[in-house]
CSV table of C-alpha atoms and ligand atoms in Angstrom, one decimal:
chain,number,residue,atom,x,y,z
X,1,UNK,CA,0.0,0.0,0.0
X,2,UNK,CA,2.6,2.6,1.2
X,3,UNK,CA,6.2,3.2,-0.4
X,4,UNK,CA,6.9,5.4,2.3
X,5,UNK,CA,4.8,6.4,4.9
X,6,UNK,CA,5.5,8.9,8.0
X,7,UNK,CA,3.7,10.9,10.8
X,8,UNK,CA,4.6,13.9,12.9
X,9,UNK,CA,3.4,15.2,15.4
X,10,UNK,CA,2.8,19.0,17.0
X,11,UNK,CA,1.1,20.2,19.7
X,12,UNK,CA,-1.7,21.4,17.0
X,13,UNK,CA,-2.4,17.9,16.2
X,14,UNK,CA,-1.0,15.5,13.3
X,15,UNK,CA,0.8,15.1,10.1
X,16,UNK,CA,0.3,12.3,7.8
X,17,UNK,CA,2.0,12.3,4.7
X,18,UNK,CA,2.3,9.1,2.9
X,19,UNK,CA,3.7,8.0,-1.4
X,20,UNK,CA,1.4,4.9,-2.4
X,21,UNK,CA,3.0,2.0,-4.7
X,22,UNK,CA,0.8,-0.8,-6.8
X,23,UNK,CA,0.6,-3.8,-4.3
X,24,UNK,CA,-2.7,-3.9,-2.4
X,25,UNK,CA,-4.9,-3.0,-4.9
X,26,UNK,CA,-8.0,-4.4,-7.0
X,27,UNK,CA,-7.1,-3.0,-10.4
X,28,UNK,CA,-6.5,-5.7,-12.8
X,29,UNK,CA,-3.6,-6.0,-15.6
X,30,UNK,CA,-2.0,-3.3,-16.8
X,31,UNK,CA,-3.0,-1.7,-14.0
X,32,UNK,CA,-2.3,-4.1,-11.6
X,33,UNK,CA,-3.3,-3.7,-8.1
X,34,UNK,CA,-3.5,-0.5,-6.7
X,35,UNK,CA,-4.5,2.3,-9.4
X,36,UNK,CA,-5.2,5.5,-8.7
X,37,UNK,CA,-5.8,7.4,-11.9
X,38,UNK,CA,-9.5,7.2,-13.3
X,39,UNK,CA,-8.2,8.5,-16.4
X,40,UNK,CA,-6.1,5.8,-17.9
X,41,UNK,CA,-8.6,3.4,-18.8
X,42,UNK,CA,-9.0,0.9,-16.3
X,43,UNK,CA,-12.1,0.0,-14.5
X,44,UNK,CA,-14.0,2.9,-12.6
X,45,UNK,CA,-15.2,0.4,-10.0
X,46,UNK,CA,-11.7,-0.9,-9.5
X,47,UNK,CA,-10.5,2.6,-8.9
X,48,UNK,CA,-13.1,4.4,-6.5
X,49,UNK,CA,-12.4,1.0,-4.7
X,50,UNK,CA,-8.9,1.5,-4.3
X,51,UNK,CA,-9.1,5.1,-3.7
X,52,UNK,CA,-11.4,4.3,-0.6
X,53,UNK,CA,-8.9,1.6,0.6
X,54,UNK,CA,-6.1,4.6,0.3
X,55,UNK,CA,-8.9,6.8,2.5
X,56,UNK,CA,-9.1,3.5,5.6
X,57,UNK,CA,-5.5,3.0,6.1
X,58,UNK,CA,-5.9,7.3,6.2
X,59,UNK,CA,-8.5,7.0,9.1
X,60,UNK,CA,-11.2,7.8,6.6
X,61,UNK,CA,-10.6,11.1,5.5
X,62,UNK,CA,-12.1,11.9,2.2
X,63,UNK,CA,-9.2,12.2,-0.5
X,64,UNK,CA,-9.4,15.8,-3.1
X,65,UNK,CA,-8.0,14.6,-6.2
X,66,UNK,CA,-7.2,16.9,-9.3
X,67,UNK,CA,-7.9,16.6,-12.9
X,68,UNK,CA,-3.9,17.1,-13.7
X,69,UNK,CA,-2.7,19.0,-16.8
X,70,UNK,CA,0.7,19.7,-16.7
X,71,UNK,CA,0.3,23.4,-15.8
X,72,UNK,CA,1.1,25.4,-13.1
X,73,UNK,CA,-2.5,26.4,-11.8
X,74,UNK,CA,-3.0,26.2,-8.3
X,75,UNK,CA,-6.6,25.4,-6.3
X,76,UNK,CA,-7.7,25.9,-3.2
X,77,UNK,CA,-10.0,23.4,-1.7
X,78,UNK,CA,-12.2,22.6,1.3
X,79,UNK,CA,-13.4,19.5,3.2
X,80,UNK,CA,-16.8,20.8,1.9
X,81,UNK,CA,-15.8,20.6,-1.3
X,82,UNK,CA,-15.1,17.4,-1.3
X,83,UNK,CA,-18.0,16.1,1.4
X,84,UNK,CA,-20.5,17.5,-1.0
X,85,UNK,CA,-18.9,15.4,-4.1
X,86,UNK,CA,-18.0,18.9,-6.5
X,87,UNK,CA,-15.3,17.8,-8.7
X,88,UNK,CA,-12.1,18.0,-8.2
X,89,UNK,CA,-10.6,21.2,-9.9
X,90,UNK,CA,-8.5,21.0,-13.4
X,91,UNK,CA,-4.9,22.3,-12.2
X,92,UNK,CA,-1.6,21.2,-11.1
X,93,UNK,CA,-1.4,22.2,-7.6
X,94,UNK,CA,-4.0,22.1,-4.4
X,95,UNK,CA,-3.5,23.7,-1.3
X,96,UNK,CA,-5.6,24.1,2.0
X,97,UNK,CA,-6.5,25.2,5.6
X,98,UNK,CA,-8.7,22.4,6.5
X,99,UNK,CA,-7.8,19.4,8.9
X,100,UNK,CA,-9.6,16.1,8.1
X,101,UNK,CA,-9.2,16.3,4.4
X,102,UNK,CA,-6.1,14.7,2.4
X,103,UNK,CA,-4.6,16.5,-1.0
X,104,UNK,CA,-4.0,13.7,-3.6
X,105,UNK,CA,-1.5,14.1,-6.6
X,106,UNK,CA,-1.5,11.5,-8.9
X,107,UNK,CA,2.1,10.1,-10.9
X,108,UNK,CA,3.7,7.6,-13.0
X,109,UNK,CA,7.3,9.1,-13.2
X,110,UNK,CA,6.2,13.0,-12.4
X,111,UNK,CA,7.1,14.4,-9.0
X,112,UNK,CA,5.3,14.5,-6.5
X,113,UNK,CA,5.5,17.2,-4.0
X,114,UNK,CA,3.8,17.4,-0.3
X,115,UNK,CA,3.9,21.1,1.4
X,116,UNK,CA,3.0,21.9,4.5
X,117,UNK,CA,3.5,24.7,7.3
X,118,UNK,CA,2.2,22.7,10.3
X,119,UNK,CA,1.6,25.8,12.7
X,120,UNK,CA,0.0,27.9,10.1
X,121,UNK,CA,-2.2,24.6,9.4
X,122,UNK,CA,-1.6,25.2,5.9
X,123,UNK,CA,-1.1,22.2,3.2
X,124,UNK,CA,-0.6,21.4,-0.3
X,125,UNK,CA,0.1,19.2,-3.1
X,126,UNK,CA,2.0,19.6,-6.4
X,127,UNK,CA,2.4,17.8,-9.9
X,128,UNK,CA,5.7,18.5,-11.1
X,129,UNK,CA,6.5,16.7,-14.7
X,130,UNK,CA,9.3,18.8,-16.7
X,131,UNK,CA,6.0,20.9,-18.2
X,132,UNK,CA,5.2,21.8,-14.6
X,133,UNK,CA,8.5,22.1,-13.5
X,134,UNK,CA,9.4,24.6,-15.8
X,135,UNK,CA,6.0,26.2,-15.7
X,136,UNK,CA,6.7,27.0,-11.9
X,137,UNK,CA,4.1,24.8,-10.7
X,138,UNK,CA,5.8,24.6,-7.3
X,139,UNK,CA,6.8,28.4,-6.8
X,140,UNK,CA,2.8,29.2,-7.4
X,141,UNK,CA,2.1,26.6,-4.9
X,142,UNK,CA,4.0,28.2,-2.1
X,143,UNK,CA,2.6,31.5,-3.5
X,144,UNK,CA,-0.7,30.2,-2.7
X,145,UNK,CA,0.4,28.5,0.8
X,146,UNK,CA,2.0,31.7,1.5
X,147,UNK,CA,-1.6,33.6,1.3
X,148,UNK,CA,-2.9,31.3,3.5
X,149,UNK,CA,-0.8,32.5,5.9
X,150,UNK,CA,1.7,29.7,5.7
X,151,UNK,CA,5.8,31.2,6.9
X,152,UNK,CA,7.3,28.0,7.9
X,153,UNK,CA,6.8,25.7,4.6
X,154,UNK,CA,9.1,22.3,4.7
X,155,UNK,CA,8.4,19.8,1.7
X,156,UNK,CA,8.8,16.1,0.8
X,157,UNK,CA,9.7,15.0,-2.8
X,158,UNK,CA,8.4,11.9,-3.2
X,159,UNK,CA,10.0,9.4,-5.8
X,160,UNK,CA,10.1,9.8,-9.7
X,161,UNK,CA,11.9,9.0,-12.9
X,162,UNK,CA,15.7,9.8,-12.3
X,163,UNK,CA,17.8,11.6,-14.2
X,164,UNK,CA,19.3,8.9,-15.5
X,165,UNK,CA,16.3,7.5,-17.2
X,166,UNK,CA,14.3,10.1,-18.7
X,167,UNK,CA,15.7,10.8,-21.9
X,168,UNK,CA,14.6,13.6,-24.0
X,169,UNK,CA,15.8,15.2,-27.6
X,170,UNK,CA,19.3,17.4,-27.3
X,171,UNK,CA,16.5,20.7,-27.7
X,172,UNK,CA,15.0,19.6,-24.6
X,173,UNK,CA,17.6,19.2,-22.4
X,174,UNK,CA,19.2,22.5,-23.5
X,175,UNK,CA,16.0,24.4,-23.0
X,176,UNK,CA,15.4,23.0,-19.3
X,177,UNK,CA,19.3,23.7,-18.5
X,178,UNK,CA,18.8,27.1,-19.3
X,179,UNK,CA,16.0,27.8,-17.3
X,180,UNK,CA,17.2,25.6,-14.5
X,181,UNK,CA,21.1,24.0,-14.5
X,182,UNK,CA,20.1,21.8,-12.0
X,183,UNK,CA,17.8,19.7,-13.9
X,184,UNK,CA,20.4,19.1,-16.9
X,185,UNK,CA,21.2,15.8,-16.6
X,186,UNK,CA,22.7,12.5,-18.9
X,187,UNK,CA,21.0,9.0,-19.0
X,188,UNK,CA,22.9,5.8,-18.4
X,189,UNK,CA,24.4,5.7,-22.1
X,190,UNK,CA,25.2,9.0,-21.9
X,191,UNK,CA,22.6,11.0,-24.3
X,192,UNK,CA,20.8,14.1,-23.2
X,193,UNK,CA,18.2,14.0,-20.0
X,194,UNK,CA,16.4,15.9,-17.9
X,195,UNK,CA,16.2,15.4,-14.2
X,196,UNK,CA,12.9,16.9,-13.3
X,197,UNK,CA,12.9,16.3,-9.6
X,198,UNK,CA,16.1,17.8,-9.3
X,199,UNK,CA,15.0,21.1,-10.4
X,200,UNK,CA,12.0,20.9,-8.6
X,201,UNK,CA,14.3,20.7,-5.4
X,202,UNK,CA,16.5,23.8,-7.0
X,203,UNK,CA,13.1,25.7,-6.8
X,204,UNK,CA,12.5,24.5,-3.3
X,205,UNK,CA,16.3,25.7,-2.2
X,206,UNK,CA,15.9,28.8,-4.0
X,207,UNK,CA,12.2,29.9,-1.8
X,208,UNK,CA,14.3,28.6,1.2
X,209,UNK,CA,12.3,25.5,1.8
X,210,UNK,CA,13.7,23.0,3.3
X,211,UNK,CA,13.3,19.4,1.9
X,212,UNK,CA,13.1,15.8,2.5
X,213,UNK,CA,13.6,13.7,-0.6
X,214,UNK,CA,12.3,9.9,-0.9
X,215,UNK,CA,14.3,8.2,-3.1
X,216,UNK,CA,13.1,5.5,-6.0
X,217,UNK,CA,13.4,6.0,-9.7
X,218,UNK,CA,9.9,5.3,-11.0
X,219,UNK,CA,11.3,3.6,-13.8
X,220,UNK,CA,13.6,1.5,-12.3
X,221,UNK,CA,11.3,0.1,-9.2
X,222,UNK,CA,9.1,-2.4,-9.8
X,223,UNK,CA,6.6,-1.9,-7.2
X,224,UNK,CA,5.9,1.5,-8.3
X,225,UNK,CA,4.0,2.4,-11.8
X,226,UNK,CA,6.4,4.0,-14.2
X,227,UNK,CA,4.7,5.4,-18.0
X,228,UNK,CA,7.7,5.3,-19.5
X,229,UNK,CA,8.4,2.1,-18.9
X,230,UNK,CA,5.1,0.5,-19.5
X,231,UNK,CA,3.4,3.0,-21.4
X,232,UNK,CA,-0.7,2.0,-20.6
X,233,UNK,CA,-0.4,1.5,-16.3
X,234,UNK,CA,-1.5,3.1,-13.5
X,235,UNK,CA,-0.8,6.0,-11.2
X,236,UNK,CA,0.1,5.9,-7.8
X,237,UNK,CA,-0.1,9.3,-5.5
X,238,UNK,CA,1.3,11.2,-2.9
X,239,UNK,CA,-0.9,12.3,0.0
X,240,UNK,CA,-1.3,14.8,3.1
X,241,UNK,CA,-3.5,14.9,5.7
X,242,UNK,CA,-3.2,17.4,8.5
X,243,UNK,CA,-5.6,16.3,11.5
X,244,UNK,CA,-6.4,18.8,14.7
X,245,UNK,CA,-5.7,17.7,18.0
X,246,UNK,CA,-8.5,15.9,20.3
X,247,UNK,CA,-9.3,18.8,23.0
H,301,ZN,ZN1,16.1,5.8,-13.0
């Protein structure tokens, strides 16, 4: 169920923030178990049924999920929102003051990026493929946590395609090392790449936020699903759920 999973604690209440893999799931071949994405073809059934496993091993908070488009649009939503069954909003980022309510970001090789201040009680969620990356899709996300009243942002990257294994054309590479050197980077026979998360966690450095990286190359880990390695598969997601102290 979880890749990596981990909890903190404050004197404001809790912190869950948690990457899924594909074990534990109903989803059926290609997609095979744990699918999260509803838009890649596999079963609708199969998929609300995983999301609501997802939302147990949560406590039973209700999950906002985006309709992803590789921009760098932010949302803010609420547990209403969600209770009241509005679709989720078409943008790359979600942040929000509510307890009780996890962010979801869906990937198969993006990045996935969890934000949080935990004593502003301010959190967030960002989709980072090299579009979004380069769009700024993390900046406007702070942005938005920031006008929330969020000071004290840390993050956590979760795992993605390496540098190493996302190949792109020469015009590519040159374009995202211009905009950001850190995200330049050479597969393992040497031809041009770009490492997305690693310019994601440039942007972090350069807003001052400190960061916790996961490490896994979606590509080369089995358990989690990888698009460039299997082309039709499923999405696993990252997820954060703040929840208020019991008074
Ligand atoms: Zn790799």
């Amino acid at each position: 169920m979880f890749f990596w999973h981990g909890r903190r604690e404050s004197p404001s209440g809790s912190l869950e923030r948690c990457f899924t893999d594909s074990l534990d799931g109903v989803s059926e071949a290609p997609f095979s178990a744990l699918n999260l994405g509803l838009h890649v073809g596999d079963d609708e059934r199969a998929v609300r049924a995983n999301r609501e496993r997802v939302s147990a091993q949560l406590g039973g908070v209700p999950i906002a999920w985006m309709d992803q488009v590789h921009g760098a649009s932010v949302a803010e939503v609420t547990l209403d929102d969600v209770a009241s069954g509005q679709a989720g909003p078409s943008a790359d980022a979600m942040v929000s003051r509510d307890s009780g309510l996890a962010l979801g970001v869906m990937v198969a090789d993006c990045t996935p990026v969890l934000l949080s201040d935990d004593a502003a009680g301010v959190i967030g969620v960002a989709h980072a493929g090299r579009p979004g990356m380069l769009a700024g899709v993390v900046p406007a996300a702070l942005e938005a946590m920031r006008h929330l009243g969020a000071r004290d942002i840390s993050a956590v990257l979760g795992p993605s395609i390496c540098g190493r294994c996302y190949e792109v054309p020469r015009e590519m590479h040159d374009a995202a090392r211009q905009a950001h050197p850190a995200s330049a980077a050479i597969t393992w026979r040497g031809t041009p790449a770009i490492d997305v998360a690693a310019g994601v966690a440039s942007q972090l450095a350069d807003a001052g936020v400190p960061l916790e990286w996961v490490p896994g190359c979606t590509r080369e880990e089995p358990r989690l699903y990888s698009y460039r390695r299997d082309g039709a598969t499923g999405r696993f997601a990252g997820l954060i759920v703040r929840k208020a102290a019991v008074s």
